[in-house]
Short mmCIF file of C-alpha atoms in Angstrom, two decimals:
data_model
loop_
_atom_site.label_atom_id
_atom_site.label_comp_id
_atom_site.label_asym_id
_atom_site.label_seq_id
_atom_site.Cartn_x
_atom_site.Cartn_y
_atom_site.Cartn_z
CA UNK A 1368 157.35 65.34 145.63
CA UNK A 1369 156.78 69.00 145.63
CA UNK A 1370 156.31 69.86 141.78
CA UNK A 1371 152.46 67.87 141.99
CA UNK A 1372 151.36 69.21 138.56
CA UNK A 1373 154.97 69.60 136.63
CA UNK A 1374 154.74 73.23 136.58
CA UNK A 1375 158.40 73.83 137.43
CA UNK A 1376 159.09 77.31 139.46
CA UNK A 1377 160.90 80.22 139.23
CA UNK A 1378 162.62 81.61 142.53
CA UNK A 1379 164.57 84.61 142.90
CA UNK A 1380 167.05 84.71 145.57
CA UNK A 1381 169.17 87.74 147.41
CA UNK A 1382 171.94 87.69 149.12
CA UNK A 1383 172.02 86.97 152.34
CA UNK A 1384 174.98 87.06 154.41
CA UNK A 1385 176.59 83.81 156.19
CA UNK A 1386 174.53 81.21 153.90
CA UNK A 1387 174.49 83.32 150.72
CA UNK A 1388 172.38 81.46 147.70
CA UNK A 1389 174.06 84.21 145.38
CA UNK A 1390 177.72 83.83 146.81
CA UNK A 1391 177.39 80.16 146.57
CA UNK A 1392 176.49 80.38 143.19
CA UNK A 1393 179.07 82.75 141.74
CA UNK A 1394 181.50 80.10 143.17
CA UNK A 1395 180.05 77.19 141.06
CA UNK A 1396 179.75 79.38 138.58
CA UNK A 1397 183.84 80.62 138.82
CA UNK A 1398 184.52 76.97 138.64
CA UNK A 1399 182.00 75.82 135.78
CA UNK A 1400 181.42 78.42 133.88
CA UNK A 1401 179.90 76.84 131.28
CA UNK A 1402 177.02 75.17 133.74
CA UNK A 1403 175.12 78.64 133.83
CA UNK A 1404 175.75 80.07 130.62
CA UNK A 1405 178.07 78.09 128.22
CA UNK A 1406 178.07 74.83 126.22
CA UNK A 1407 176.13 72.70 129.70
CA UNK A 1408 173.75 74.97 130.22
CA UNK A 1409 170.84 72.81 129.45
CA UNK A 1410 172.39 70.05 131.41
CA UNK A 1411 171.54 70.12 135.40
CA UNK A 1412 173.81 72.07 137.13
CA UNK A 1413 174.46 70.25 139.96
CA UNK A 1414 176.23 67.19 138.71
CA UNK A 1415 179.20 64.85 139.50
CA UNK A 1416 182.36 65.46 136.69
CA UNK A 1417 180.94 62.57 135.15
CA UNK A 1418 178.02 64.33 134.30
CA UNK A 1419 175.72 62.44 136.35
CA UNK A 1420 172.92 64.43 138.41
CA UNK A 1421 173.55 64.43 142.24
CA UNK A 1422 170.75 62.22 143.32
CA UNK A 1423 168.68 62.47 146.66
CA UNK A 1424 170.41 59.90 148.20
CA UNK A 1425 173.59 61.56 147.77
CA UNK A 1426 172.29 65.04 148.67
CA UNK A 1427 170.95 63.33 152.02
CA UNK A 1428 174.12 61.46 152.66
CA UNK A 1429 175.96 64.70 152.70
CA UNK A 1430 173.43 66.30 155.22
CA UNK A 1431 173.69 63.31 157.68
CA UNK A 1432 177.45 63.49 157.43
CA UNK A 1433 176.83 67.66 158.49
CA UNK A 1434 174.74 67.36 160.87
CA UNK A 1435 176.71 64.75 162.72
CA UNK A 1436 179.20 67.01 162.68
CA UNK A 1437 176.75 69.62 164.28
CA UNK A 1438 176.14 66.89 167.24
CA UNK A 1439 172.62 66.21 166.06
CA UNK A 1440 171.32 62.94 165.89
CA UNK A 1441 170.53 60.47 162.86
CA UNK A 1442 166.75 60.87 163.82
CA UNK A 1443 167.06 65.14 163.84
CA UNK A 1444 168.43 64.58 160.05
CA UNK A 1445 167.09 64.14 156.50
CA UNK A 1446 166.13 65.62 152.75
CA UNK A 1447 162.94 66.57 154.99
CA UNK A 1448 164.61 68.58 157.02
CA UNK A 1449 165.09 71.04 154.30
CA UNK A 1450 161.46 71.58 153.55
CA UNK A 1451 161.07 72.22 157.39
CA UNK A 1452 163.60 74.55 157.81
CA UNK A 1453 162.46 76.00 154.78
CA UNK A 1454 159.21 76.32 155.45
CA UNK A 1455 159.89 77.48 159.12
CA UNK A 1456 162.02 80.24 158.32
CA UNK A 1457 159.57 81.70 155.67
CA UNK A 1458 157.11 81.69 158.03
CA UNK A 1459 159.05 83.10 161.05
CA UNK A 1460 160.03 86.14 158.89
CA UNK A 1461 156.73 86.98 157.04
CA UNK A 1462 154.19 86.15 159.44
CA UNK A 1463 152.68 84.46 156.19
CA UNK A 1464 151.05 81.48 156.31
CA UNK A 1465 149.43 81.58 152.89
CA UNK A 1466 153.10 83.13 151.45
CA UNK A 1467 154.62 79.71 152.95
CA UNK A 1468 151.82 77.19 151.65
CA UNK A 1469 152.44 78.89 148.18
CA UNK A 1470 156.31 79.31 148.03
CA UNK A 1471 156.37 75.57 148.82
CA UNK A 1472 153.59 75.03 146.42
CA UNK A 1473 151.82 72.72 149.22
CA UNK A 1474 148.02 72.09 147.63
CA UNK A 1475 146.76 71.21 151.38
CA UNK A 1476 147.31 72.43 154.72
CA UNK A 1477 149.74 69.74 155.04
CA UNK A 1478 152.46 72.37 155.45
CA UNK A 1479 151.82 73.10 159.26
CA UNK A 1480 153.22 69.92 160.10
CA UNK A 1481 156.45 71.23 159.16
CA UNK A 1482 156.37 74.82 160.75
CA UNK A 1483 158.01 74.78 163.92
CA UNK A 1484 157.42 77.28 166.44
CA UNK A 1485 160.15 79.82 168.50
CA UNK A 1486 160.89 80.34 171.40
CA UNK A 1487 160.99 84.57 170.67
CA UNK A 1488 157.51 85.02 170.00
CA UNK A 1489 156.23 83.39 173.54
CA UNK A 1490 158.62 85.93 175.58
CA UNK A 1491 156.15 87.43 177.65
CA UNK A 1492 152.21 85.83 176.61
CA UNK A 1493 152.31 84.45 180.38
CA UNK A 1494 152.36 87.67 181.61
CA UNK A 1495 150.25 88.98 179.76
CA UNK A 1496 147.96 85.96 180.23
CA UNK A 1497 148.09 86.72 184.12
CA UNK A 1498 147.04 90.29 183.73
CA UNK A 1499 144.13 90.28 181.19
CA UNK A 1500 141.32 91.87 182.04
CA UNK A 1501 138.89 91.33 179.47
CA UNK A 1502 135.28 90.74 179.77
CA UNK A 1503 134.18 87.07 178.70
CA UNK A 1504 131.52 86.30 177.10
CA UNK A 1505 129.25 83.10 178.19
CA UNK A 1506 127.82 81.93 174.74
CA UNK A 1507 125.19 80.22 176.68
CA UNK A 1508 124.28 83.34 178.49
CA UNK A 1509 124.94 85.41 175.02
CA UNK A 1510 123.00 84.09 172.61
CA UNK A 1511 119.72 85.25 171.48
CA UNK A 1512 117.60 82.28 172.75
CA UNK A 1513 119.14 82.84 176.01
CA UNK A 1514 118.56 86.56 176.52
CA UNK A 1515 115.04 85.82 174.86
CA UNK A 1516 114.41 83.26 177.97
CA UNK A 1517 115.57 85.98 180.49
CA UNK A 1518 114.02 88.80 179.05
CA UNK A 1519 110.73 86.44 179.21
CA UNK A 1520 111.60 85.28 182.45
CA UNK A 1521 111.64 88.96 183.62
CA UNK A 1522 108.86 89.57 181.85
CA UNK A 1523 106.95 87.41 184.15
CA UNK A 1524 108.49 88.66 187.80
CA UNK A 1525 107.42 92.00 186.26
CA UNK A 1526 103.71 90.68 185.91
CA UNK A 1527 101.08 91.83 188.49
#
C-alpha cells in the first residue's frame, strides 16, 4: 500500500520521449473522451468496457506477459517492480534521496531496498581509490584523551 494515511496525491507529469505519460494519455483520451472530461469523469479511468476497474492482478498479468517477452524471468517480474524502477530512476536523475522517499510517500527508510545502483556512477572510483593520497586519521591516536596521554607522556621524558 503506498497511500498509508488516504491522502491521495497529485503528480504532474512531462513529456518525455519514448515512454511519454502525456502521449499515452492523449491516446486514451482520443479514444474515451469522456473518461477525462465528459459524462465518466468521476469514474476511474482505467477500466475494462464493462466499466470494471483494472485490478492489480490484471495490471501484473500484463507485466509478466511483457517482460517475458523482454527475456526476463518470472522471478525479475511483478507490480513491485514498478515501485523499483520508479524509485530507481528518481533517484538516479536527482541525486535525491529525500525527493525519492517523498515522491513515493515512503514514511521509513524502507525505500533503499528498492534503489538499485548503476553501473555509470562507479566508472572510475578504483582509480581513484588507487591514487588517493589523503592523510588518515587514527581516532585512537586523535582523540583528546590520547594526545592528553602523549603530551603527558612527553611531559615526563622532558622532566629533569
Amino acid at each position: 500500500m503506498t497511500d498509508q494515511l488516504n491522502a491521495g496525491a497529485v503528480r504532474n507529469h512531462y513529456r518525455a520521449g519514448t515512454l511519454c505519460p502525456i502521449a499515452a494519455m492523449e491516446r486514451l483520451q482520443a479514444h474515451h473522451p469522456q473518461r477525462i472530461k465528459g459524462t465518466e469523469e468521476r469514474l476511474p479511468i482505467f477500466r475494462w468496457a464493462s466499466g470494471t476497474p483494472i485490478r492489480r492482478a490484471e495490471v501484473q498479468h500484463f507485466l509478466t506477459v511483457a517482460g517475458l517477452a523482454a527475456r526476463l524471468s518470472k522471478e525479475e517480474i511483478g507490480n513491485r517492480s514498478l515501485r523499483i524502477g520508479g524509485a530507481t530512476a528518481m533517484y538516479h536523475v536527482t541525486e535525491d534521496l529525500s525527493r525519492a522517499r517523498q515522491f513515493g510517500r515512503w514514511q521509513s527508510d524502507t525505500f533503499h531496498g528498492y534503489l538499485w545502483e548503476s553501473h555509470e556512477p562507479m566508472k572510475g572510483v578504483s582509480r581513484k581509490m588507487a591514487r588517493d593520497t589523503s592523510s588518515l586519521t587514527n581516532p585512537a591516536r586523535d582523540s583528546a584523551p590520547a594526545r592528553a596521554a602523549a603530551g603527558a607522556e612527553s611531559d615526563r621524558r622532558e622532566s629533569p
